[in-house]
Amino acid sequence: MASGFFGDIAPIRYEGPESDNPLAFRHYNPDEIVAGKRLEDHLRFAVAYWHTFAWEGSDPFGGRTFDRPWFAGDMNAAKLKADVAFEFFQLLGAPYYCFHDADVRPEGADFAENTRNLEAIVDIFEKKQAETGVKLLWGTANLFSHRRYMAGAATNPDPDVFAFAAATVKTCIDATKRLGGENYVLWGGREGYETLLNTDLSRELDQMGRFLNLVVEYKHKIGFKGTILIEPKPQEPTKHQYDYDVATVYGFLKKYGLEREVKVNIEQGHAILAGHSFEHELALARSLGIFGSIDMNRNDYQSGWDTDQFPNNVPEMALAFYQVLKAGGFTTGGTNFDAKLRRQSLDPQDLLIGHIGGMDACARGLKAAARMIADGALEKPLTDRYAGWSGARGKALLSGETSLEGVADLVLRENINPQPKSGRQEYLENVVNRYV
Amino acid sequence: MASGFFGDIAPIRYEGPESDNPLAFRHYNPDEIVAGKRLEDHLRFAVAYWHTFAWEGSDPFGGRTFDRPWFAGDMNAAKLKADVAFEFFQLLGAPYYCFHDADVRPEGADFAENTRNLEAIVDIFEKKQAETGVKLLWGTANLFSHRRYMAGAATNPDPDVFAFAAATVKTCIDATKRLGGENYVLWGGREGYETLLNTDLSRELDQMGRFLNLVVEYKHKIGFKGTILIEPKPQEPTKHQYDYDVATVYGFLKKYGLEREVKVNIEQGHAILAGHSFEHELALARSLGIFGSIDMNRNDYQSGWDTDQFPNNVPEMALAFYQVLKAGGFTTGGTNFDAKLRRQSLDPQDLLIGHIGGMDACARGLKAAARMIADGALEKPLTDRYAGWSGARGKALLSGETSLEGVADLVLRENINPQPKSGRQEYLENVVNRYV
Amino acid sequence: MASGFFGDIAPIRYEGPESDNPLAFRHYNPDEIVAGKRLEDHLRFAVAYWHTFAWEGSDPFGGRTFDRPWFAGDMNAAKLKADVAFEFFQLLGAPYYCFHDADVRPEGADFAENTRNLEAIVDIFEKKQAETGVKLLWGTANLFSHRRYMAGAATNPDPDVFAFAAATVKTCIDATKRLGGENYVLWGGREGYETLLNTDLSRELDQMGRFLNLVVEYKHKIGFKGTILIEPKPQEPTKHQYDYDVATVYGFLKKYGLEREVKVNIEQGHAILAGHSFEHELALARSLGIFGSIDMNRNDYQSGWDTDQFPNNVPEMALAFYQVLKAGGFTTGGTNFDAKLRRQSLDPQDLLIGHIGGMDACARGLKAAARMIADGALEKPLTDRYAGWSGARGKALLSGETSLEGVADLVLRENINPQPKSGRQEYLENVVNRYV
Amino acid sequence: MASGFFGDIAPIRYEGPESDNPLAFRHYNPDEIVAGKRLEDHLRFAVAYWHTFAWEGSDPFGGRTFDRPWFAGDMNAAKLKADVAFEFFQLLGAPYYCFHDADVRPEGADFAENTRNLEAIVDIFEKKQAETGVKLLWGTANLFSHRRYMAGAATNPDPDVFAFAAATVKTCIDATKRLGGENYVLWGGREGYETLLNTDLSRELDQMGRFLNLVVEYKHKIGFKGTILIEPKPQEPTKHQYDYDVATVYGFLKKYGLEREVKVNIEQGHAILAGHSFEHELALARSLGIFGSIDMNRNDYQSGWDTDQFPNNVPEMALAFYQVLKAGGFTTGGTNFDAKLRRQSLDPQDLLIGHIGGMDACARGLKAAARMIADGALEKPLTDRYAGWSGARGKALLSGETSLEGVADLVLRENINPQPKSGRQEYLENVVNRYV
């Protein structure tokens, strides 16, 4: 490898469940056919540029722990980072990556310099994609790290910040289109508030609605075919983030007429922080018709901040991928690892090991989910449970023709006095445990 | 008093802040004029029949602690309970009350008996209201305590339960209309799930949408003029409640075409359990145009279940009533105490003392909020902060005529490079502390 | 079976991982030898009388859902309950059970009647144990459900309640001894407070210290050979429970001179509610020398109350049993299922299915843990990580002979400037995933 | 002022509750006599060097927002920072300050350079203290920010880190002694673990015990008269911090024989994160005899990380200072503001405003607490509630002479059958609201 960063590590291969080689896959065999499709095509793994290459290991109580040769912050460093990144994608066999503008280019003095820097990197990425076959799952703009965004981007009290942010999104959509990105993501990092005392909630929501409409209009104008995705998160960094969870985003899209234009990119850790299970958010998005993509990671249930760990709990992942498969699987979306090493995991090979473990865990989860679906393990009991709704009475109740007083008459006339039936939760939990 | 339950306690009077009489108001003077309106007309206090008269003091680890003469569960007991309830409303000077069917009538063997029992009690309430001048803020149906509802009411897998619930709501709306109730509330006590493994989320949401449409259609048919209110709650008793929070309810209403028909009854404790401040939920409902009424209580921030305590933290209440006043105050809504005594508070006079403390705290909160509004204490800094949006550039950005590429051109041309300004949170917090 | 409650269900057998019989074990083979011991002797499963036979399915928003023929509350019902319980233990093949006095006998009018009722049931249990070979893992007294305990038992403001509770514990220890119980447990259900405003914390802790000393003195006097166990829980039903977690209990035992007399019974759900992982509490108890027994269940991480579900997440259980095995395994302790059916799981066979799933999951967890230990999978990296402490400098630093200024001199003299090494967390997580 | 940083702001004065000057005290009048002592002598306010002068406004999603002229990180910057700090203490009228070594001196290349840098600053501080009369409440060492401490300081797997940390503490105690510091604090920033998989809990606790003994031995050797304080925190930055809460620290001190040598510095935000109220931690420390000092701030109850906001909720603070006063007030301890501006509060005067609001809120809280104590408002009901324990039976039960079987005999003989009495929580809450 050119950069030498990963020493003599060979590309990661599938060696099967009995392998104890930490630098091999035990469950992720890209070419394995599951439910009629290659595993790679099901999972569509992407590496997150920010955590894997830009994060320095700092936390609120300590600074940089990692010691990477590309942390200098100038264009040369950005190029070295790009070299290492593509080496990493190839070593790992990751078909996709994702990035923010700020991950890949040095911060400039103004918008013009930012744009030039980004374009220079896009030139490089374009070549590297062609050389390696690695593709862009999605691009995005970092509208939260720079101090200009401290009070929000689209929802800033200062219209100049809205303008700067909008201009930045334009350049990032342009970059994403040029690189063949399959989606464009908006994470409202600081779209929210620290205190209602200094916040005009209504005004800010309207600003955000207008901003998103600008983005959607532009997408159509330039013929970008990818999906626009919003990534819900309930809080952190702000006290309250407007894109709280899937249900909140849905209401927002409905209010601003965008529910057919925009889908959601759901992150396990953000679901947890909002008080939901990951599978809840996935199931709800499926139900509302806005399921798009996932940010795969895991949050410590007992840490109240975004821990962004690599996923490893297979039983939980089986339930998540069950929802993904029930939603028809990914179309433009994929499985992006929005996961970072623990800050004590200093070694280059830790980067590979974190991803390998996550990919293996995803593969186990998806394969278990596929088997549950093939067996109708959960579907059959579900059909039985709701069977009454397929009968005449059930259908009549849901038709527009029934009235409340009509139902009351019916109950009285037939002395309807329903008896509860077992919900069989433990039985179903045991069934799932047969598969994981 | 006829029942003798409260002994020789005299009606509670306003004695002013210096009073140390535990059975007097220190801040709630119903006739005090605040912002042009009597305090009683601002606050519109209601007593909750369930907590105050029906709750027995049990918790998950212990049974009944209270020893009330009306706990027998037959019609005589229900009548005694009604006597004591109206004595209580008068002693306290509460202008309103609220009830579920199951609070006021004995449980019958079937729907017909339930209906007869309810009607017999409504006859009594009608007389008592006329005699005392006490009014009904809202009525509601208990669709969660009986075992038939263990898997939900509208969202039950069994259509017979849906029918039984719908019939029950009809009788409760009828009762509410007859008693001149100003609102009708739906709390989806078990509309949600324990596990996704046995739940068809999409189907259940559609059932709930149809159910609510039945209710709204019926309201119009019978000419009920009150407001239909949904009460959000995120979880408990179920793992996930569909009416999670205000934002979720809004999306649901939009999906089923009901956002102009239904408003929300917001509870402090439910807001907290959903990870929101009470004032957030109020501000959001105001912004979305669905603010209706409040269930006033307080949840222990550190207990993960619904503690339903009487409110007492005046600084927090000032912020809540600030939002209520900014929303234009209550129209049909009011301040219902969805609060219960601690289960060790055994004495009849504890019932009065809990409410007195809550009413005084509300009065202090509302008066502080009114003074802040009169002074423009928070409004002026807010106007300053967003002033840019009233300028030409701000207006243009939000108009439908701007495009993303137009904004990018603007930023480039004028080299817009915004500098952040202080958000002044501590200043504003100190300002609030001048008023509380 | 005599009672007929379980119909014609045959005793549960081990059928191996491929079985899809919901009434068979797939992983728990009692006679399988793991790490030199039968699985049954490792796990020492116990059924909890309260959840399995006494709990009625109520929650804070609804009453009884189960419909058991023994819910009448008199002595005949208690006898029928005992019949069904022992039938259940045999069907399941559970070697142990656990009970509170209040689970097994009707509530009497006073202490004397309670004692007589308990003794009558103990007579029955004694015979049934002899007939079936089922043994008592531990007995305990319910000092929290009756209203007399609403303000605590040992920590009650009324010394008469302390006396009543102490007398009750005496009868329960007597019963436990007679039945050959291997431990006696104290769970301080209401030893804590609702508000500091009415609580003398110091006084109550001293009361609790004296109470526990009374128990320990009595144990020795009557020659009870079992272990006295405290069960930590942080809150619920009270705002704050004094036996918050393992660390708190340890400090309490040290203060009252009991750290060699009393150990802890650790519950997964209580650990979670205290903000700890289950394995943390186990590891800490091991480190402090007070590990005793476990209450196996699972708490929903996202529900802030005690959900007491059957365990099913095998990766988590492997880590828990790893700690149990590292602590040397159980001596007098065991794996009590402090788990209850979901209240919608109405059928008798749900009781079996819940336990079967839990026992299988425990067996998988323990077997994975045993393999990790046999391979040194976690131990070898740990030894390497701390190797420096086995060197001369490490030993000197921990010896009593070094002084702070001596260390400072050393650092200066040798210019000690330590370089961090990778903590390899992801590697170790992947290693664990090889075993589960 | 020399530095010019605060422009022409005049020293902050007490102007009384009617003042609307944001740069004046409304409640904190240092010379006001409360319960026989000047307010300044009760509260003993200290400014935290780290938050106020060293923190740059970064959070996990964004970098520096503040723009201070002393952020260069060299010795000249450190001197400018010291100038501004002492100007600030004088403007504010703060009698005390607190610092970590890393707050005040540039980071050196090794221990020797760190020590030299610290000593140079201590020379400056010594002069400034003499000139201004400002005193040092406590000093401490930052053993968590530098990457060498990423796996802990005393509890590091590498003994060299233990040595480096111990040497650093020596220099910081020396500095504290030289500056007349009244306490020395240890906050175990990374004494804990990220995962048990790579952690030897027992070994690390023993390391920490030895470390603390080294500190205590050194204190006595050099004749430092201040108090050694541990600051509990449950998690963040690590998954689990060993000094979890007051109860945990107490058990640790008992285990390592230090409960008479070391006290606790209790922070509101850390109490909250551990699931406790602030007043609980204060009351428990008082009960255990280890109350030392407080870190005053406020944590957002709904943010799961350390928000370190300035305190402003007066009713809560009254309950906290009630505990402080009941503990006898501060001896060597004080009220350190471990609070930071929100990162959007950019202006120099925001620094003053944050502290002014906090000091006013503390003053209101303490004055309310003092009035409650003077009136016996809470004490009298408490005495009544526990009156039984002063009687003969109560005393006998707690004496060492009673036995469990003796109590059982007594209950039987006298048919003790206690009846519960109201706990009067709502009454007491209303009483408190008379004072705040």
Short mmCIF file of N, CA and C in Angstrom, two decimals, chain C residues 223-283:
data_model
loop_
_atom_site.label_atom_id
_atom_site.label_comp_id
_atom_site.label_asym_id
_atom_site.label_seq_id
_atom_site.Cartn_x
_atom_site.Cartn_y
_atom_site.Cartn_z
N GLY C 223 -28.58 -21.55 64.86
CA GLY C 223 -27.77 -22.46 64.05
C GLY C 223 -28.23 -22.58 62.60
N PHE C 224 -28.81 -21.51 62.09
CA PHE C 224 -29.17 -21.52 60.67
C PHE C 224 -27.87 -21.40 59.86
N LYS C 225 -27.65 -22.35 58.96
CA LYS C 225 -26.36 -22.38 58.26
C LYS C 225 -26.39 -21.62 56.94
N GLY C 226 -27.56 -21.19 56.51
CA GLY C 226 -27.66 -20.49 55.23
C GLY C 226 -27.00 -19.11 55.28
N THR C 227 -26.93 -18.50 54.13
CA THR C 227 -26.33 -17.17 54.01
C THR C 227 -27.42 -16.10 54.14
N ILE C 228 -27.10 -15.05 54.86
CA ILE C 228 -28.00 -13.89 54.89
C ILE C 228 -27.63 -13.00 53.71
N LEU C 229 -28.62 -12.65 52.91
CA LEU C 229 -28.39 -11.88 51.69
C LEU C 229 -29.22 -10.60 51.69
N ILE C 230 -28.61 -9.51 51.28
CA ILE C 230 -29.35 -8.27 51.02
C ILE C 230 -29.49 -8.11 49.51
N GLU C 231 -30.64 -7.64 49.09
CA GLU C 231 -30.86 -7.45 47.65
C GLU C 231 -30.90 -5.96 47.33
N PRO C 232 -29.89 -5.45 46.66
CA PRO C 232 -29.85 -4.01 46.37
C PRO C 232 -30.90 -3.61 45.33
N LYS C 233 -31.43 -2.42 45.52
CA LYS C 233 -32.30 -1.79 44.51
C LYS C 233 -32.25 -0.29 44.76
N PRO C 234 -32.21 0.50 43.69
CA PRO C 234 -31.97 1.93 43.88
C PRO C 234 -33.23 2.76 44.18
N GLN C 235 -34.32 2.40 43.52
CA GLN C 235 -35.56 3.15 43.76
C GLN C 235 -36.71 2.29 43.28
N GLU C 236 -37.90 2.72 43.54
CA GLU C 236 -39.12 2.01 43.23
C GLU C 236 -39.31 0.84 44.17
N PRO C 237 -40.31 0.82 45.01
CA PRO C 237 -41.38 1.80 45.04
C PRO C 237 -40.99 3.17 45.58
N THR C 238 -39.98 3.30 46.41
CA THR C 238 -39.71 4.63 46.98
C THR C 238 -38.86 5.47 46.02
N LYS C 239 -38.78 6.73 46.31
CA LYS C 239 -37.91 7.66 45.59
C LYS C 239 -36.45 7.25 45.75
N HIS C 240 -36.08 6.87 46.94
CA HIS C 240 -34.70 6.42 47.20
C HIS C 240 -34.74 5.23 48.13
N GLN C 241 -34.12 4.13 47.70
CA GLN C 241 -34.02 2.95 48.56
C GLN C 241 -32.61 2.93 49.17
N TYR C 242 -32.56 2.62 50.45
CA TYR C 242 -31.26 2.68 51.12
C TYR C 242 -30.27 1.64 50.59
N ASP C 243 -30.77 0.47 50.18
CA ASP C 243 -29.86 -0.56 49.63
C ASP C 243 -29.66 -0.31 48.14
N TYR C 244 -29.19 0.90 47.80
CA TYR C 244 -29.17 1.39 46.43
C TYR C 244 -28.51 0.43 45.43
N ASP C 245 -27.30 0.03 45.73
CA ASP C 245 -26.56 -0.86 44.82
C ASP C 245 -25.51 -1.59 45.64
N VAL C 246 -24.69 -2.38 44.99
CA VAL C 246 -23.72 -3.19 45.72
C VAL C 246 -22.76 -2.32 46.52
N ALA C 247 -22.28 -1.25 45.92
CA ALA C 247 -21.32 -0.40 46.61
C ALA C 247 -21.94 0.23 47.86
N THR C 248 -23.19 0.64 47.75
CA THR C 248 -23.87 1.24 48.89
C THR C 248 -24.07 0.23 50.01
N VAL C 249 -24.48 -0.98 49.62
CA VAL C 249 -24.69 -2.02 50.63
C VAL C 249 -23.37 -2.35 51.32
N TYR C 250 -22.29 -2.37 50.55
CA TYR C 250 -20.99 -2.66 51.16
C TYR C 250 -20.65 -1.61 52.23
N GLY C 251 -20.81 -0.35 51.90
CA GLY C 251 -20.53 0.71 52.87
C GLY C 251 -21.40 0.57 54.11
N PHE C 252 -22.65 0.21 53.89
CA PHE C 252 -23.58 0.01 55.01
C PHE C 252 -23.10 -1.15 55.89
N LEU C 253 -22.74 -2.25 55.26
CA LEU C 253 -22.27 -3.40 56.04
C LEU C 253 -21.02 -3.06 56.83
N LYS C 254 -20.09 -2.34 56.18
CA LYS C 254 -18.88 -1.93 56.89
C LYS C 254 -19.23 -1.06 58.09
N LYS C 255 -20.14 -0.14 57.88
CA LYS C 255 -20.47 0.78 58.97
C LYS C 255 -21.04 0.04 60.17
N TYR C 256 -21.85 -0.98 59.90
CA TYR C 256 -22.50 -1.68 61.00
C TYR C 256 -21.82 -3.02 61.31
N GLY C 257 -20.59 -3.18 60.81
CA GLY C 257 -19.77 -4.32 61.21
C GLY C 257 -20.24 -5.67 60.70
N LEU C 258 -20.88 -5.67 59.54
CA LEU C 258 -21.51 -6.91 59.07
C LEU C 258 -20.94 -7.41 57.75
N GLU C 259 -19.83 -6.86 57.30
CA GLU C 259 -19.36 -7.22 55.95
C GLU C 259 -18.90 -8.67 55.84
N ARG C 260 -18.69 -9.32 56.97
CA ARG C 260 -18.33 -10.75 56.88
C ARG C 260 -19.54 -11.65 57.12
N GLU C 261 -20.66 -11.05 57.45
CA GLU C 261 -21.84 -11.83 57.81
C GLU C 261 -22.90 -11.87 56.71
N VAL C 262 -22.87 -10.89 55.88
CA VAL C 262 -23.98 -10.71 54.94
C VAL C 262 -23.42 -10.57 53.53
N LYS C 263 -24.10 -11.19 52.56
CA LYS C 263 -23.69 -11.05 51.17
C LYS C 263 -24.85 -10.44 50.38
N VAL C 264 -24.66 -10.33 49.07
CA VAL C 264 -25.71 -9.70 48.25
C VAL C 264 -26.33 -10.66 47.26
N ASN C 265 -27.61 -10.45 47.05
CA ASN C 265 -28.38 -11.13 46.01
C ASN C 265 -28.63 -10.08 44.93
N ILE C 266 -27.99 -10.24 43.80
CA ILE C 266 -27.96 -9.18 42.79
C ILE C 266 -28.98 -9.47 41.69
N GLU C 267 -29.79 -8.47 41.40
CA GLU C 267 -30.79 -8.63 40.34
C GLU C 267 -30.41 -7.82 39.12
N GLN C 268 -30.54 -8.41 37.96
CA GLN C 268 -30.21 -7.70 36.72
C GLN C 268 -30.99 -6.39 36.64
N GLY C 269 -32.29 -6.47 36.83
CA GLY C 269 -33.13 -5.29 36.68
C GLY C 269 -32.79 -4.18 37.66
N HIS C 270 -32.43 -4.55 38.85
CA HIS C 270 -32.07 -3.53 39.85
C HIS C 270 -30.73 -2.89 39.50
N ALA C 271 -29.82 -3.70 38.99
CA ALA C 271 -28.53 -3.14 38.55
C ALA C 271 -28.77 -2.06 37.49
N ILE C 272 -29.60 -2.41 36.51
CA ILE C 272 -29.92 -1.49 35.42
C ILE C 272 -30.53 -0.19 35.94
N LEU C 273 -31.48 -0.33 36.85
CA LEU C 273 -32.15 0.87 37.38
C LEU C 273 -31.16 1.76 38.15
N ALA C 274 -30.10 1.15 38.68
CA ALA C 274 -29.09 1.95 39.39
C ALA C 274 -28.05 2.54 38.45
N GLY C 275 -28.21 2.30 37.15
CA GLY C 275 -27.26 2.87 36.20
C GLY C 275 -26.04 1.99 35.96
N HIS C 276 -26.09 0.76 36.45
CA HIS C 276 -24.97 -0.16 36.28
C HIS C 276 -25.34 -1.30 35.34
N SER C 277 -24.33 -1.87 34.71
CA SER C 277 -24.58 -3.14 34.04
C SER C 277 -24.65 -4.23 35.10
N PHE C 278 -25.32 -5.32 34.76
CA PHE C 278 -25.42 -6.45 35.67
C PHE C 278 -24.01 -6.98 36.00
N GLU C 279 -23.18 -7.07 34.96
CA GLU C 279 -21.84 -7.63 35.21
C GLU C 279 -21.00 -6.72 36.10
N HIS C 280 -21.29 -5.44 36.06
CA HIS C 280 -20.59 -4.54 36.99
C HIS C 280 -20.91 -4.90 38.43
N GLU C 281 -22.19 -5.06 38.71
CA GLU C 281 -22.57 -5.36 40.09
C GLU C 281 -21.99 -6.69 40.54
N LEU C 282 -21.97 -7.64 39.63
CA LEU C 282 -21.39 -8.95 39.95
C LEU C 282 -19.89 -8.84 40.20
N ALA C 283 -19.22 -8.11 39.31
CA ALA C 283 -17.77 -7.97 39.44
C ALA C 283 -17.41 -7.24 40.72
#
